[in-house]
Amino acid sequence: MVKRTKTISHIAILTALASAIYYVESFLPMPVSVPGARWGFSNFPLLLSVVSGISVTNTLYIALLKTLLGSILSGRFLSPMFWMGLGGSLASALSMSISFKFTNKFGILGISEIGAFFSNAVQLIIASLFIVKSPNIFWYFPYMLFFGILTAFINATIVNYILRSVNLDRFKS
């Protein structure tokens, strides 16, 4: 019972943190105008959940809930940006979880970069199939990758700092 309560508490804290960052992030301008682009800082709680040993399922719940709550708070719920963000967030959470759980070849930075890559790729796939209905949107991919790599580096740095500063015991849920 204590372990379950602890797991629910970790999930709630990470979801609240990610949702708040998602909301604040909606006010941050991008240096280059890429329609629908977001920085991706709200993914660092997902990265923290992955490297803390939270299960894949619970990490996906955090990704889902942060997108739902963040988009409601920022007024983007059910907009095209919501669907792109949801797909990207779930892809990021899943790819980071898989790369962490099934390989020992990637550090926190590598896991973060993998999450950024899959987030950007899935967002563009969703945009090309359902929103703009054109493969020409993939011309944005290099720009999105550039900012994704930068943000993934910052997210990994934040997570490394947290792991060094806080006695965060690993647990399985």
PDB file of N, CA, C and O in Angstrom, residues 66-132:
ATOM      1  N   LYS A  66      -0.227  15.467 -18.807  1.00  0.00           N
ATOM      2  CA  LYS A  66       0.408  16.784 -18.954  1.00  0.00           C
ATOM      3  C   LYS A  66      -0.093  17.474 -20.218  1.00  0.00           C
ATOM      4  O   LYS A  66      -0.294  18.685 -20.235  1.00  0.00           O
ATOM      5  N   THR A  67      -0.334  16.707 -21.279  1.00  0.00           N
ATOM      6  CA  THR A  67      -0.844  17.305 -22.511  1.00  0.00           C
ATOM      7  C   THR A  67      -2.290  17.753 -22.330  1.00  0.00           C
ATOM      8  O   THR A  67      -2.659  18.851 -22.771  1.00  0.00           O
ATOM      9  N   LEU A  68      -3.091  16.920 -21.677  1.00  0.00           N
ATOM     10  CA  LEU A  68      -4.486  17.300 -21.431  1.00  0.00           C
ATOM     11  C   LEU A  68      -4.576  18.543 -20.560  1.00  0.00           C
ATOM     12  O   LEU A  68      -5.215  19.529 -20.930  1.00  0.00           O
ATOM     13  N   LEU A  69      -3.925  18.513 -19.402  1.00  0.00           N
ATOM     14  CA  LEU A  69      -4.004  19.641 -18.476  1.00  0.00           C
ATOM     15  C   LEU A  69      -3.348  20.894 -19.047  1.00  0.00           C
ATOM     16  O   LEU A  69      -3.904  21.999 -18.953  1.00  0.00           O
ATOM     17  N   GLY A  70      -2.179  20.746 -19.643  1.00  0.00           N
ATOM     18  CA  GLY A  70      -1.486  21.895 -20.215  1.00  0.00           C
ATOM     19  C   GLY A  70      -2.261  22.546 -21.345  1.00  0.00           C
ATOM     20  O   GLY A  70      -2.320  23.772 -21.449  1.00  0.00           O
ATOM     21  N   SER A  71      -2.881  21.727 -22.182  1.00  0.00           N
ATOM     22  CA  SER A  71      -3.640  22.303 -23.305  1.00  0.00           C
ATOM     23  C   SER A  71      -4.940  22.950 -22.833  1.00  0.00           C
ATOM     24  O   SER A  71      -5.372  23.948 -23.407  1.00  0.00           O
ATOM     25  N   ILE A  72      -5.537  22.412 -21.790  1.00  0.00           N
ATOM     26  CA  ILE A  72      -6.731  23.056 -21.225  1.00  0.00           C
ATOM     27  C   ILE A  72      -6.351  24.415 -20.631  1.00  0.00           C
ATOM     28  O   ILE A  72      -7.023  25.423 -20.871  1.00  0.00           O
ATOM     29  N   LEU A  73      -5.265  24.451 -19.876  1.00  0.00           N
ATOM     30  CA  LEU A  73      -4.815  25.704 -19.262  1.00  0.00           C
ATOM     31  C   LEU A  73      -4.409  26.752 -20.295  1.00  0.00           C
ATOM     32  O   LEU A  73      -4.644  27.945 -20.103  1.00  0.00           O
ATOM     33  N   SER A  74      -3.807  26.303 -21.404  1.00  0.00           N
ATOM     34  CA  SER A  74      -3.329  27.257 -22.412  1.00  0.00           C
ATOM     35  C   SER A  74      -4.356  27.523 -23.516  1.00  0.00           C
ATOM     36  O   SER A  74      -4.071  28.279 -24.437  1.00  0.00           O
ATOM     37  N   GLY A  75      -5.520  26.904 -23.426  1.00  0.00           N
ATOM     38  CA  GLY A  75      -6.578  27.160 -24.408  1.00  0.00           C
ATOM     39  C   GLY A  75      -6.387  26.448 -25.733  1.00  0.00           C
ATOM     40  O   GLY A  75      -6.942  26.868 -26.743  1.00  0.00           O
ATOM     41  N   ARG A  76      -5.626  25.366 -25.748  1.00  0.00           N
ATOM     42  CA  ARG A  76      -5.365  24.636 -26.996  1.00  0.00           C
ATOM     43  C   ARG A  76      -6.020  23.259 -27.037  1.00  0.00           C
ATOM     44  O   ARG A  76      -5.717  22.467 -27.918  1.00  0.00           O
ATOM     45  N   PHE A  77      -6.893  22.989 -26.100  1.00  0.00           N
ATOM     46  CA  PHE A  77      -7.504  21.671 -26.013  1.00  0.00           C
ATOM     47  C   PHE A  77      -8.294  21.349 -27.287  1.00  0.00           C
ATOM     48  O   PHE A  77      -9.103  22.136 -27.737  1.00  0.00           O
ATOM     49  N   LEU A  78      -8.023  20.201 -27.860  1.00  0.00           N
ATOM     50  CA  LEU A  78      -8.634  19.664 -29.084  1.00  0.00           C
ATOM     51  C   LEU A  78      -8.324  20.466 -30.352  1.00  0.00           C
ATOM     52  O   LEU A  78      -8.925  20.243 -31.390  1.00  0.00           O
ATOM     53  N   SER A  79      -7.386  21.401 -30.272  1.00  0.00           N
ATOM     54  CA  SER A  79      -6.940  22.115 -31.470  1.00  0.00           C
ATOM     55  C   SER A  79      -5.957  21.218 -32.222  1.00  0.00           C
ATOM     56  O   SER A  79      -5.500  20.202 -31.693  1.00  0.00           O
ATOM     57  N   PRO A  80      -5.598  21.581 -33.439  1.00  0.00           N
ATOM     58  CA  PRO A  80      -4.571  20.797 -34.139  1.00  0.00           C
ATOM     59  C   PRO A  80      -3.267  20.693 -33.342  1.00  0.00           C
ATOM     60  O   PRO A  80      -2.611  19.659 -33.334  1.00  0.00           O
ATOM     61  N   MET A  81      -2.915  21.765 -32.630  1.00  0.00           N
ATOM     62  CA  MET A  81      -1.699  21.750 -31.813  1.00  0.00           C
ATOM     63  C   MET A  81      -1.804  20.721 -30.690  1.00  0.00           C
ATOM     64  O   MET A  81      -0.814  20.113 -30.301  1.00  0.00           O
ATOM     65  N   PHE A  82      -3.017  20.554 -30.161  1.00  0.00           N
ATOM     66  CA  PHE A  82      -3.223  19.557 -29.103  1.00  0.00           C
ATOM     67  C   PHE A  82      -2.908  18.161 -29.621  1.00  0.00           C
ATOM     68  O   PHE A  82      -2.195  17.391 -28.978  1.00  0.00           O
ATOM     69  N   TRP A  83      -3.429  17.825 -30.795  1.00  0.00           N
ATOM     70  CA  TRP A  83      -3.229  16.474 -31.340  1.00  0.00           C
ATOM     71  C   TRP A  83      -1.769  16.229 -31.690  1.00  0.00           C
ATOM     72  O   TRP A  83      -1.235  15.138 -31.447  1.00  0.00           O
ATOM     73  N   MET A  84      -1.121  17.246 -32.233  1.00  0.00           N
ATOM     74  CA  MET A  84       0.307  17.110 -32.522  1.00  0.00           C
ATOM     75  C   MET A  84       1.106  16.933 -31.228  1.00  0.00           C
ATOM     76  O   MET A  84       1.992  16.086 -31.136  1.00  0.00           O
ATOM     77  N   GLY A  85       0.770  17.738 -30.226  1.00  0.00           N
ATOM     78  CA  GLY A  85       1.461  17.654 -28.946  1.00  0.00           C
ATOM     79  C   GLY A  85       1.229  16.323 -28.249  1.00  0.00           C
ATOM     80  O   GLY A  85       2.152  15.744 -27.664  1.00  0.00           O
ATOM     81  N   LEU A  86       0.000  15.838 -28.317  1.00  0.00           N
ATOM     82  CA  LEU A  86      -0.315  14.550 -27.690  1.00  0.00           C
ATOM     83  C   LEU A  86       0.462  13.426 -28.354  1.00  0.00           C
ATOM     84  O   LEU A  86       1.080  12.604 -27.678  1.00  0.00           O
ATOM     85  N   GLY A  87       0.440  13.394 -29.674  1.00  0.00           N
ATOM     86  CA  GLY A  87       1.192  12.361 -30.391  1.00  0.00           C
ATOM     87  C   GLY A  87       2.683  12.441 -30.103  1.00  0.00           C
ATOM     88  O   GLY A  87       3.336  11.423 -29.841  1.00  0.00           O
ATOM     89  N   GLY A  88       3.223  13.650 -30.115  1.00  0.00           N
ATOM     90  CA  GLY A  88       4.643  13.836 -29.839  1.00  0.00           C
ATOM     91  C   GLY A  88       5.013  13.449 -28.423  1.00  0.00           C
ATOM     92  O   GLY A  88       6.046  12.807 -28.189  1.00  0.00           O
ATOM     93  N   SER A  89       4.179  13.820 -27.483  1.00  0.00           N
ATOM     94  CA  SER A  89       4.453  13.519 -26.079  1.00  0.00           C
ATOM     95  C   SER A  89       4.414  12.015 -25.808  1.00  0.00           C
ATOM     96  O   SER A  89       5.287  11.470 -25.122  1.00  0.00           O
ATOM     97  N   LEU A  90       3.412  11.344 -26.355  1.00  0.00           N
ATOM     98  CA  LEU A  90       3.320   9.887 -26.175  1.00  0.00           C
ATOM     99  C   LEU A  90       4.474   9.173 -26.868  1.00  0.00           C
ATOM    100  O   LEU A  90       5.048   8.225 -26.317  1.00  0.00           O
ATOM    101  N   ALA A  91       4.838   9.640 -28.064  1.00  0.00           N
ATOM    102  CA  ALA A  91       5.965   9.035 -28.781  1.00  0.00           C
ATOM    103  C   ALA A  91       7.269   9.246 -28.013  1.00  0.00           C
ATOM    104  O   ALA A  91       8.097   8.330 -27.916  1.00  0.00           O
ATOM    105  N   SER A  92       7.430  10.424 -27.465  1.00  0.00           N
ATOM    106  CA  SER A  92       8.623  10.724 -26.686  1.00  0.00           C
ATOM    107  C   SER A  92       8.700   9.836 -25.448  1.00  0.00           C
ATOM    108  O   SER A  92       9.741   9.232 -25.163  1.00  0.00           O
ATOM    109  N   ALA A  93       7.601   9.756 -24.718  1.00  0.00           N
ATOM    110  CA  ALA A  93       7.572   8.940 -23.499  1.00  0.00           C
ATOM    111  C   ALA A  93       7.852   7.476 -23.807  1.00  0.00           C
ATOM    112  O   ALA A  93       8.640   6.821 -23.118  1.00  0.00           O
ATOM    113  N   LEU A  94       7.233   6.971 -24.863  1.00  0.00           N
ATOM    114  CA  LEU A  94       7.411   5.565 -25.219  1.00  0.00           C
ATOM    115  C   LEU A  94       8.832   5.283 -25.692  1.00  0.00           C
ATOM    116  O   LEU A  94       9.468   4.314 -25.255  1.00  0.00           O
ATOM    117  N   SER A  95       9.356   6.133 -26.556  1.00  0.00           N
ATOM    118  CA  SER A  95      10.711   5.895 -27.076  1.00  0.00           C
ATOM    119  C   SER A  95      11.773   6.034 -25.982  1.00  0.00           C
ATOM    120  O   SER A  95      12.732   5.255 -25.944  1.00  0.00           O
ATOM    121  N   MET A  96      11.594   6.990 -25.079  1.00  0.00           N
ATOM    122  CA  MET A  96      12.554   7.127 -23.981  1.00  0.00           C
ATOM    123  C   MET A  96      12.475   5.930 -23.040  1.00  0.00           C
ATOM    124  O   MET A  96      13.509   5.416 -22.593  1.00  0.00           O
ATOM    125  N   SER A  97      11.259   5.474 -22.757  1.00  0.00           N
ATOM    126  CA  SER A  97      11.090   4.319 -21.874  1.00  0.00           C
ATOM    127  C   SER A  97      11.716   3.069 -22.470  1.00  0.00           C
ATOM    128  O   SER A  97      12.412   2.321 -21.775  1.00  0.00           O
ATOM    129  N   ILE A  98      11.477   2.849 -23.750  1.00  0.00           N
ATOM    130  CA  ILE A  98      12.036   1.665 -24.415  1.00  0.00           C
ATOM    131  C   ILE A  98      13.556   1.739 -24.445  1.00  0.00           C
ATOM    132  O   ILE A  98      14.239   0.755 -24.137  1.00  0.00           O
ATOM    133  N   SER A  99      14.096   2.901 -24.792  1.00  0.00           N
ATOM    134  CA  SER A  99      15.559   3.012 -24.864  1.00  0.00           C
ATOM    135  C   SER A  99      16.206   2.874 -23.488  1.00  0.00           C
ATOM    136  O   SER A  99      17.323   2.376 -23.377  1.00  0.00           O
ATOM    137  N   PHE A 100      15.504   3.261 -22.427  1.00  0.00           N
ATOM    138  CA  PHE A 100      16.055   3.129 -21.079  1.00  0.00           C
ATOM    139  C   PHE A 100      15.916   1.697 -20.554  1.00  0.00           C
ATOM    140  O   PHE A 100      16.854   1.150 -19.977  1.00  0.00           O
ATOM    141  N   LYS A 101      14.766   1.091 -20.774  1.00  0.00           N
ATOM    142  CA  LYS A 101      14.488  -0.222 -20.190  1.00  0.00           C
ATOM    143  C   LYS A 101      15.189  -1.368 -20.911  1.00  0.00           C
ATOM    144  O   LYS A 101      15.549  -2.355 -20.278  1.00  0.00           O
ATOM    145  N   PHE A 102      15.370  -1.249 -22.221  1.00  0.00           N
ATOM    146  CA  PHE A 102      15.838  -2.401 -22.982  1.00  0.00           C
ATOM    147  C   PHE A 102      17.264  -2.286 -23.504  1.00  0.00           C
ATOM    148  O   PHE A 102      17.745  -3.200 -24.152  1.00  0.00           O
ATOM    149  N   THR A 103      17.906  -1.171 -23.254  1.00  0.00           N
ATOM    150  CA  THR A 103      19.309  -1.050 -23.654  1.00  0.00           C
ATOM    151  C   THR A 103      20.082  -0.387 -22.533  1.00  0.00           C
ATOM    152  O   THR A 103      19.522   0.353 -21.730  1.00  0.00           O
ATOM    153  N   ASN A 104      21.351  -0.629 -22.503  1.00  0.00           N
ATOM    154  CA  ASN A 104      22.238   0.072 -21.578  1.00  0.00           C
ATOM    155  C   ASN A 104      23.217   0.928 -22.365  1.00  0.00           C
ATOM    156  O   ASN A 104      24.287   1.254 -21.882  1.00  0.00           O
ATOM    157  N   LYS A 105      22.864   1.270 -23.581  1.00  0.00           N
ATOM    158  CA  LYS A 105      23.777   1.971 -24.470  1.00  0.00           C
ATOM    159  C   LYS A 105      23.633   3.487 -24.430  1.00  0.00           C
ATOM    160  O   LYS A 105      24.462   4.191 -24.968  1.00  0.00           O
ATOM    161  N   PHE A 106      22.557   3.990 -23.810  1.00  0.00           N
ATOM    162  CA  PHE A 106      22.297   5.427 -23.839  1.00  0.00           C
ATOM    163  C   PHE A 106      22.308   5.994 -22.430  1.00  0.00           C
ATOM    164  O   PHE A 106      21.714   5.443 -21.521  1.00  0.00           O
ATOM    165  N   GLY A 107      22.960   7.135 -22.272  1.00  0.00           N
ATOM    166  CA  GLY A 107      22.884   7.869 -21.018  1.00  0.00           C
ATOM    167  C   GLY A 107      21.629   8.738 -21.027  1.00  0.00           C
ATOM    168  O   GLY A 107      20.808   8.674 -21.944  1.00  0.00           O
ATOM    169  N   ILE A 108      21.527   9.581 -20.024  1.00  0.00           N
ATOM    170  CA  ILE A 108      20.355  10.453 -19.915  1.00  0.00           C
ATOM    171  C   ILE A 108      20.256  11.380 -21.119  1.00  0.00           C
ATOM    172  O   ILE A 108      19.174  11.588 -21.664  1.00  0.00           O
ATOM    173  N   LEU A 109      21.385  11.901 -21.578  1.00  0.00           N
ATOM    174  CA  LEU A 109      21.363  12.780 -22.753  1.00  0.00           C
ATOM    175  C   LEU A 109      20.885  12.018 -23.986  1.00  0.00           C
ATOM    176  O   LEU A 109      20.037  12.503 -24.736  1.00  0.00           O
ATOM    177  N   GLY A 110      21.388  10.831 -24.208  1.00  0.00           N
ATOM    178  CA  GLY A 110      20.965  10.023 -25.358  1.00  0.00           C
ATOM    179  C   GLY A 110      19.487   9.696 -25.318  1.00  0.00           C
ATOM    180  O   GLY A 110      18.790   9.764 -26.339  1.00  0.00           O
ATOM    181  N   ILE A 111      18.996   9.349 -24.139  1.00  0.00           N
ATOM    182  CA  ILE A 111      17.570   9.038 -23.983  1.00  0.00           C
ATOM    183  C   ILE A 111      16.730  10.270 -24.276  1.00  0.00           C
ATOM    184  O   ILE A 111      15.698  10.194 -24.957  1.00  0.00           O
ATOM    185  N   SER A 112      17.182  11.423 -23.801  1.00  0.00           N
ATOM    186  CA  SER A 112      16.472  12.674 -24.046  1.00  0.00           C
ATOM    187  C   SER A 112      16.453  13.018 -25.533  1.00  0.00           C
ATOM    188  O   SER A 112      15.422  13.444 -26.076  1.00  0.00           O
ATOM    189  N   GLU A 113      17.584  12.820 -26.204  1.00  0.00           N
ATOM    190  CA  GLU A 113      17.665  13.099 -27.647  1.00  0.00           C
ATOM    191  C   GLU A 113      16.757  12.162 -28.447  1.00  0.00           C
ATOM    192  O   GLU A 113      16.117  12.584 -29.413  1.00  0.00           O
ATOM    193  N   ILE A 114      16.700  10.895 -28.053  1.00  0.00           N
ATOM    194  CA  ILE A 114      15.804   9.936 -28.716  1.00  0.00           C
ATOM    195  C   ILE A 114      14.353  10.390 -28.567  1.00  0.00           C
ATOM    196  O   ILE A 114      13.580  10.379 -29.526  1.00  0.00           O
ATOM    197  N   GLY A 115      13.992  10.815 -27.358  1.00  0.00           N
ATOM    198  CA  GLY A 115      12.632  11.307 -27.129  1.00  0.00           C
ATOM    199  C   GLY A 115      12.307  12.514 -27.981  1.00  0.00           C
ATOM    200  O   GLY A 115      11.220  12.615 -28.552  1.00  0.00           O
ATOM    201  N   ALA A 116      13.259  13.442 -28.105  1.00  0.00           N
ATOM    202  CA  ALA A 116      13.038  14.638 -28.926  1.00  0.00           C
ATOM    203  C   ALA A 116      12.865  14.274 -30.392  1.00  0.00           C
ATOM    204  O   ALA A 116      11.988  14.812 -31.080  1.00  0.00           O
ATOM    205  N   PHE A 117      13.693  13.355 -30.878  1.00  0.00           N
ATOM    206  CA  PHE A 117      13.601  12.950 -32.277  1.00  0.00           C
ATOM    207  C   PHE A 117      12.223  12.358 -32.578  1.00  0.00           C
ATOM    208  O   PHE A 117      11.564  12.752 -33.552  1.00  0.00           O
ATOM    209  N   PHE A 118      11.785  11.405 -31.756  1.00  0.00           N
ATOM    210  CA  PHE A 118      10.502  10.759 -32.023  1.00  0.00           C
ATOM    211  C   PHE A 118       9.324  11.702 -31.807  1.00  0.00           C
ATOM    212  O   PHE A 118       8.320  11.614 -32.524  1.00  0.00           O
ATOM    213  N   SER A 119       9.446  12.611 -30.865  1.00  0.00           N
ATOM    214  CA  SER A 119       8.401  13.610 -30.672  1.00  0.00           C
ATOM    215  C   SER A 119       8.238  14.462 -31.932  1.00  0.00           C
ATOM    216  O   SER A 119       7.123  14.648 -32.431  1.00  0.00           O
ATOM    217  N   ASN A 120       9.353  14.964 -32.460  1.00  0.00           N
ATOM    218  CA  ASN A 120       9.306  15.790 -33.674  1.00  0.00           C
ATOM    219  C   ASN A 120       8.799  15.009 -34.871  1.00  0.00           C
ATOM    220  O   ASN A 120       7.989  15.511 -35.656  1.00  0.00           O
ATOM    221  N   ALA A 121       9.271  13.789 -35.024  1.00  0.00           N
ATOM    222  CA  ALA A 121       8.857  12.972 -36.171  1.00  0.00           C
ATOM    223  C   ALA A 121       7.356  12.697 -36.142  1.00  0.00           C
ATOM    224  O   ALA A 121       6.663  12.863 -37.158  1.00  0.00           O
ATOM    225  N   VAL A 122       6.845  12.303 -34.991  1.00  0.00           N
ATOM    226  CA  VAL A 122       5.409  11.993 -34.894  1.00  0.00           C
ATOM    227  C   VAL A 122       4.567  13.253 -35.075  1.00  0.00           C
ATOM    228  O   VAL A 122       3.520  13.207 -35.726  1.00  0.00           O
ATOM    229  N   GLN A 123       5.014  14.367 -34.537  1.00  0.00           N
ATOM    230  CA  GLN A 123       4.264  15.611 -34.737  1.00  0.00           C
ATOM    231  C   GLN A 123       4.154  15.961 -36.216  1.00  0.00           C
ATOM    232  O   GLN A 123       3.083  16.362 -36.693  1.00  0.00           O
ATOM    233  N   LEU A 124       5.235  15.797 -36.947  1.00  0.00           N
ATOM    234  CA  LEU A 124       5.193  16.099 -38.382  1.00  0.00           C
ATOM    235  C   LEU A 124       4.350  15.085 -39.145  1.00  0.00           C
ATOM    236  O   LEU A 124       3.663  15.445 -40.108  1.00  0.00           O
ATOM    237  N   ILE A 125       4.383  13.841 -38.746  1.00  0.00           N
ATOM    238  CA  ILE A 125       3.529  12.832 -39.388  1.00  0.00           C
ATOM    239  C   ILE A 125       2.063  13.183 -39.176  1.00  0.00           C
ATOM    240  O   ILE A 125       1.260  13.148 -40.126  1.00  0.00           O
ATOM    241  N   ILE A 126       1.697  13.537 -37.957  1.00  0.00           N
ATOM    242  CA  ILE A 126       0.306  13.923 -37.668  1.00  0.00           C
ATOM    243  C   ILE A 126      -0.073  15.155 -38.487  1.00  0.00           C
ATOM    244  O   ILE A 126      -1.150  15.199 -39.087  1.00  0.00           O
ATOM    245  N   ALA A 127       0.816  16.143 -38.532  1.00  0.00           N
ATOM    246  CA  ALA A 127       0.525  17.360 -39.303  1.00  0.00           C
ATOM    247  C   ALA A 127       0.365  17.051 -40.784  1.00  0.00           C
ATOM    248  O   ALA A 127      -0.551  17.559 -41.440  1.00  0.00           O
ATOM    249  N   SER A 128       1.241  16.191 -41.325  1.00  0.00           N
ATOM    250  CA  SER A 128       1.176  15.916 -42.762  1.00  0.00           C
ATOM    251  C   SER A 128      -0.049  15.088 -43.132  1.00  0.00           C
ATOM    252  O   SER A 128      -0.602  15.253 -44.207  1.00  0.00           O
ATOM    253  N   LEU A 129      -0.481  14.202 -42.249  1.00  0.00           N
ATOM    254  CA  LEU A 129      -1.623  13.334 -42.569  1.00  0.00           C
ATOM    255  C   LEU A 129      -2.977  13.978 -42.280  1.00  0.00           C
ATOM    256  O   LEU A 129      -3.931  13.768 -43.029  1.00  0.00           O
ATOM    257  N   PHE A 130      -3.070  14.754 -41.197  1.00  0.00           N
ATOM    258  CA  PHE A 130      -4.386  15.195 -40.749  1.00  0.00           C
ATOM    259  C   PHE A 130      -4.609  16.705 -40.751  1.00  0.00           C
ATOM    260  O   PHE A 130      -5.741  17.154 -40.742  1.00  0.00           O
ATOM    261  N   ILE A 131      -3.546  17.488 -40.739  1.00  0.00           N
ATOM    262  CA  ILE A 131      -3.730  18.929 -40.586  1.00  0.00           C
ATOM    263  C   ILE A 131      -3.464  19.656 -41.898  1.00  0.00           C
ATOM    264  O   ILE A 131      -4.370  20.239 -42.487  1.00  0.00           O
ATOM    265  N   VAL A 132      -2.237  19.619 -42.402  1.00  0.00           N
ATOM    266  CA  VAL A 132      -1.943  20.299 -43.662  1.00  0.00           C
ATOM    267  C   VAL A 132      -2.137  19.376 -44.857  1.00  0.00           C
ATOM    268  O   VAL A 132      -2.230  19.838 -45.979  1.00  0.00           O
TER     269      VAL A 132
END
